[in-house]
Amino acid sequence: MKLARQRVRPLARERGFTLTGALRRARVSRNAFYHLARRATVVPRSVHALGATLGVTSAALLDEAPLSPEARAAALLSEARRIQARNPRSSFDNIWHTLWLLEATPAERLRRSLVRGRSSALQR
């Protein structure tokens, strides 16, 4: 399930918080919040803390339907273009690759790098 970022700010306002204030009370950093908002799945502890702060269930902060692979790719592409527009001297390929890797779990990233390392060693 994906964090429904567009639901959090209105819920915070209803309770008299700014988004920053709600995140601070939940002990969730802004970086963690925006990182969670970009991911296809979320870390339950952060979502539970934010839900408790806002007085709603964790489910109220989530989009039920997972994104299709096409929608996930489109979202990553859009985010990569946005980052590249702010940093025109950066490499779009590096931005895309980094965002794509952030979607994978640390164990999956490690597995891929080990496979890639073995492949390059065999080609030498």
PDB file of C-alpha atoms in Angstrom:
ATOM      1  CA  MET A   1       0.000   0.000   0.000  1.00  0.00           C
ATOM      2  CA  LYS A   2       1.131   3.510  -0.743  1.00  0.00           C
ATOM      3  CA  LEU A   3       1.028   6.519   1.565  1.00  0.00           C
ATOM      4  CA  ALA A   4      -1.713   8.895   0.396  1.00  0.00           C
ATOM      5  CA  ARG A   5       0.255  12.128   0.795  1.00  0.00           C
ATOM      6  CA  GLN A   6      -2.713  14.245  -0.317  1.00  0.00           C
ATOM      7  CA  ARG A   7      -4.732  13.045   2.725  1.00  0.00           C
ATOM      8  CA  VAL A   8      -2.194  13.935   5.398  1.00  0.00           C
ATOM      9  CA  ARG A   9      -2.126  17.739   5.095  1.00  0.00           C
ATOM     10  CA  PRO A  10      -5.952  18.159   5.304  1.00  0.00           C
ATOM     11  CA  LEU A  11      -6.092  15.815   8.296  1.00  0.00           C
ATOM     12  CA  ALA A  12      -3.358  17.815   9.998  1.00  0.00           C
ATOM     13  CA  ARG A  13      -5.209  21.105   9.321  1.00  0.00           C
ATOM     14  CA  GLU A  14      -8.443  19.681  10.759  1.00  0.00           C
ATOM     15  CA  ARG A  15      -6.575  19.020  13.991  1.00  0.00           C
ATOM     16  CA  GLY A  16      -4.902  22.435  14.075  1.00  0.00           C
ATOM     17  CA  PHE A  17      -1.449  21.288  12.934  1.00  0.00           C
ATOM     18  CA  THR A  18       0.705  22.247  10.040  1.00  0.00           C
ATOM     19  CA  LEU A  19       2.189  19.321   8.147  1.00  0.00           C
ATOM     20  CA  THR A  20       5.549  20.038   9.781  1.00  0.00           C
ATOM     21  CA  GLY A  21       3.961  20.180  13.227  1.00  0.00           C
ATOM     22  CA  ALA A  22       2.148  16.883  12.724  1.00  0.00           C
ATOM     23  CA  LEU A  23       5.315  15.216  11.488  1.00  0.00           C
ATOM     24  CA  ARG A  24       7.286  16.592  14.435  1.00  0.00           C
ATOM     25  CA  ARG A  25       4.697  15.303  16.935  1.00  0.00           C
ATOM     26  CA  ALA A  26       4.735  11.900  15.213  1.00  0.00           C
ATOM     27  CA  ARG A  27       8.555  11.932  15.298  1.00  0.00           C
ATOM     28  CA  VAL A  28       8.677  11.417  11.536  1.00  0.00           C
ATOM     29  CA  SER A  29      11.161  13.605   9.665  1.00  0.00           C
ATOM     30  CA  ARG A  30      10.084  15.527   6.580  1.00  0.00           C
ATOM     31  CA  ASN A  31      12.654  13.580   4.570  1.00  0.00           C
ATOM     32  CA  ALA A  32      11.203  10.283   5.796  1.00  0.00           C
ATOM     33  CA  PHE A  33       7.668  11.482   5.020  1.00  0.00           C
ATOM     34  CA  TYR A  34       8.465  12.482   1.445  1.00  0.00           C
ATOM     35  CA  HIS A  35      10.530   9.343   0.963  1.00  0.00           C
ATOM     36  CA  LEU A  36       7.549   7.261   2.109  1.00  0.00           C
ATOM     37  CA  ALA A  37       5.253   9.225  -0.187  1.00  0.00           C
ATOM     38  CA  ARG A  38       7.369   8.235  -3.201  1.00  0.00           C
ATOM     39  CA  ARG A  39       7.611   4.554  -2.363  1.00  0.00           C
ATOM     40  CA  ALA A  40       5.164   1.926  -3.545  1.00  0.00           C
ATOM     41  CA  THR A  41       5.134   0.429  -0.036  1.00  0.00           C
ATOM     42  CA  VAL A  42       5.580   2.097   3.322  1.00  0.00           C
ATOM     43  CA  VAL A  43       7.262   1.476   6.661  1.00  0.00           C
ATOM     44  CA  PRO A  44       4.431   0.671   9.078  1.00  0.00           C
ATOM     45  CA  ARG A  45       6.027   2.287  12.160  1.00  0.00           C
ATOM     46  CA  SER A  46       6.084   5.747  10.581  1.00  0.00           C
ATOM     47  CA  VAL A  47       2.547   5.435   9.239  1.00  0.00           C
ATOM     48  CA  HIS A  48       1.245   4.217  12.612  1.00  0.00           C
ATOM     49  CA  ALA A  49       2.946   7.115  14.413  1.00  0.00           C
ATOM     50  CA  LEU A  50       1.536   9.672  12.001  1.00  0.00           C
ATOM     51  CA  GLY A  51      -1.941   8.105  12.219  1.00  0.00           C
ATOM     52  CA  ALA A  52      -1.826   8.176  16.025  1.00  0.00           C
ATOM     53  CA  THR A  53      -0.781  11.841  15.987  1.00  0.00           C
ATOM     54  CA  LEU A  54      -3.627  12.739  13.635  1.00  0.00           C
ATOM     55  CA  GLY A  55      -6.132  10.567  15.499  1.00  0.00           C
ATOM     56  CA  VAL A  56      -6.934   8.315  12.547  1.00  0.00           C
ATOM     57  CA  THR A  57      -6.150   4.713  11.708  1.00  0.00           C
ATOM     58  CA  SER A  58      -3.126   3.942   9.597  1.00  0.00           C
ATOM     59  CA  ALA A  59      -5.467   2.709   6.876  1.00  0.00           C
ATOM     60  CA  ALA A  60      -6.895   6.236   6.540  1.00  0.00           C
ATOM     61  CA  LEU A  61      -3.475   7.403   5.353  1.00  0.00           C
ATOM     62  CA  LEU A  62      -3.018   4.720   2.714  1.00  0.00           C
ATOM     63  CA  ASP A  63      -4.141   4.229  -0.841  1.00  0.00           C
ATOM     64  CA  GLU A  64      -5.612   0.747  -0.953  1.00  0.00           C
ATOM     65  CA  ALA A  65      -4.856  -0.177  -4.542  1.00  0.00           C
ATOM     66  CA  PRO A  66      -1.159  -0.740  -5.264  1.00  0.00           C
ATOM     67  CA  LEU A  67       0.229   1.090  -8.256  1.00  0.00           C
ATOM     68  CA  SER A  68       0.576  -0.888 -11.448  1.00  0.00           C
ATOM     69  CA  PRO A  69       4.128  -1.329 -12.749  1.00  0.00           C
ATOM     70  CA  GLU A  70       3.334   1.183 -15.497  1.00  0.00           C
ATOM     71  CA  ALA A  71       2.038   3.748 -12.989  1.00  0.00           C
ATOM     72  CA  ARG A  72       5.091   3.241 -10.753  1.00  0.00           C
ATOM     73  CA  ALA A  73       7.429   3.720 -13.720  1.00  0.00           C
ATOM     74  CA  ALA A  74       5.522   6.852 -14.788  1.00  0.00           C
ATOM     75  CA  ALA A  75       5.740   8.266 -11.254  1.00  0.00           C
ATOM     76  CA  LEU A  76       9.487   7.605 -11.108  1.00  0.00           C
ATOM     77  CA  LEU A  77       9.971   9.150 -14.530  1.00  0.00           C
ATOM     78  CA  SER A  78       8.045  12.247 -13.493  1.00  0.00           C
ATOM     79  CA  GLU A  79      10.063  12.568 -10.275  1.00  0.00           C
ATOM     80  CA  ALA A  80      13.342  12.101 -12.182  1.00  0.00           C
ATOM     81  CA  ARG A  81      12.368  14.811 -14.670  1.00  0.00           C
ATOM     82  CA  ARG A  82      11.412  17.160 -11.822  1.00  0.00           C
ATOM     83  CA  ILE A  83      14.766  16.613 -10.085  1.00  0.00           C
ATOM     84  CA  GLN A  84      16.687  17.027 -13.346  1.00  0.00           C
ATOM     85  CA  ALA A  85      14.846  20.285 -14.112  1.00  0.00           C
ATOM     86  CA  ARG A  86      15.999  21.674 -10.753  1.00  0.00           C
ATOM     87  CA  ASN A  87      19.544  20.399 -11.365  1.00  0.00           C
ATOM     88  CA  PRO A  88      20.193  20.784 -15.110  1.00  0.00           C
ATOM     89  CA  ARG A  89      23.857  19.777 -14.884  1.00  0.00           C
ATOM     90  CA  SER A  90      22.972  16.413 -13.360  1.00  0.00           C
ATOM     91  CA  SER A  91      22.704  13.188 -15.315  1.00  0.00           C
ATOM     92  CA  PHE A  92      19.125  12.110 -15.956  1.00  0.00           C
ATOM     93  CA  ASP A  93      20.256   8.466 -16.165  1.00  0.00           C
ATOM     94  CA  ASN A  94      21.881   8.651 -12.736  1.00  0.00           C
ATOM     95  CA  ILE A  95      18.784  10.274 -11.227  1.00  0.00           C
ATOM     96  CA  TRP A  96      16.494   7.646 -12.774  1.00  0.00           C
ATOM     97  CA  HIS A  97      18.743   4.790 -11.646  1.00  0.00           C
ATOM     98  CA  THR A  98      18.958   6.135  -8.082  1.00  0.00           C
ATOM     99  CA  LEU A  99      15.195   6.566  -7.779  1.00  0.00           C
ATOM    100  CA  TRP A 100      14.671   3.098  -9.219  1.00  0.00           C
ATOM    101  CA  LEU A 101      17.103   1.592  -6.693  1.00  0.00           C
ATOM    102  CA  LEU A 102      15.347   3.369  -3.823  1.00  0.00           C
ATOM    103  CA  GLU A 103      12.194   1.423  -4.729  1.00  0.00           C
ATOM    104  CA  ALA A 104      13.988  -1.861  -3.986  1.00  0.00           C
ATOM    105  CA  THR A 105      14.640  -3.207  -0.520  1.00  0.00           C
ATOM    106  CA  PRO A 106      18.231  -3.061   0.755  1.00  0.00           C
ATOM    107  CA  ALA A 107      18.469  -6.856   0.436  1.00  0.00           C
ATOM    108  CA  GLU A 108      17.304  -6.698  -3.189  1.00  0.00           C
ATOM    109  CA  ARG A 109      19.824  -3.937  -3.983  1.00  0.00           C
ATOM    110  CA  LEU A 110      22.602  -6.027  -2.433  1.00  0.00           C
ATOM    111  CA  ARG A 111      21.559  -9.120  -4.379  1.00  0.00           C
ATOM    112  CA  ARG A 112      21.562  -7.177  -7.655  1.00  0.00           C
ATOM    113  CA  SER A 113      24.971  -5.670  -6.985  1.00  0.00           C
ATOM    114  CA  LEU A 114      26.421  -9.099  -6.160  1.00  0.00           C
ATOM    115  CA  VAL A 115      25.031 -10.547  -9.387  1.00  0.00           C
ATOM    116  CA  ARG A 116      26.409  -7.588 -11.342  1.00  0.00           C
ATOM    117  CA  GLY A 117      29.792  -7.971  -9.606  1.00  0.00           C
ATOM    118  CA  ARG A 118      29.975 -11.674 -10.435  1.00  0.00           C
ATOM    119  CA  SER A 119      29.063 -10.991 -14.057  1.00  0.00           C
ATOM    120  CA  SER A 120      31.784  -8.400 -14.499  1.00  0.00           C
ATOM    121  CA  ALA A 121      34.344 -10.679 -12.813  1.00  0.00           C
ATOM    122  CA  LEU A 122      33.490 -13.488 -15.244  1.00  0.00           C
ATOM    123  CA  GLN A 123      33.961 -11.191 -18.230  1.00  0.00           C
ATOM    124  CA  ARG A 124      37.519 -10.249 -17.270  1.00  0.00           C
TER     125      ARG A 124
END
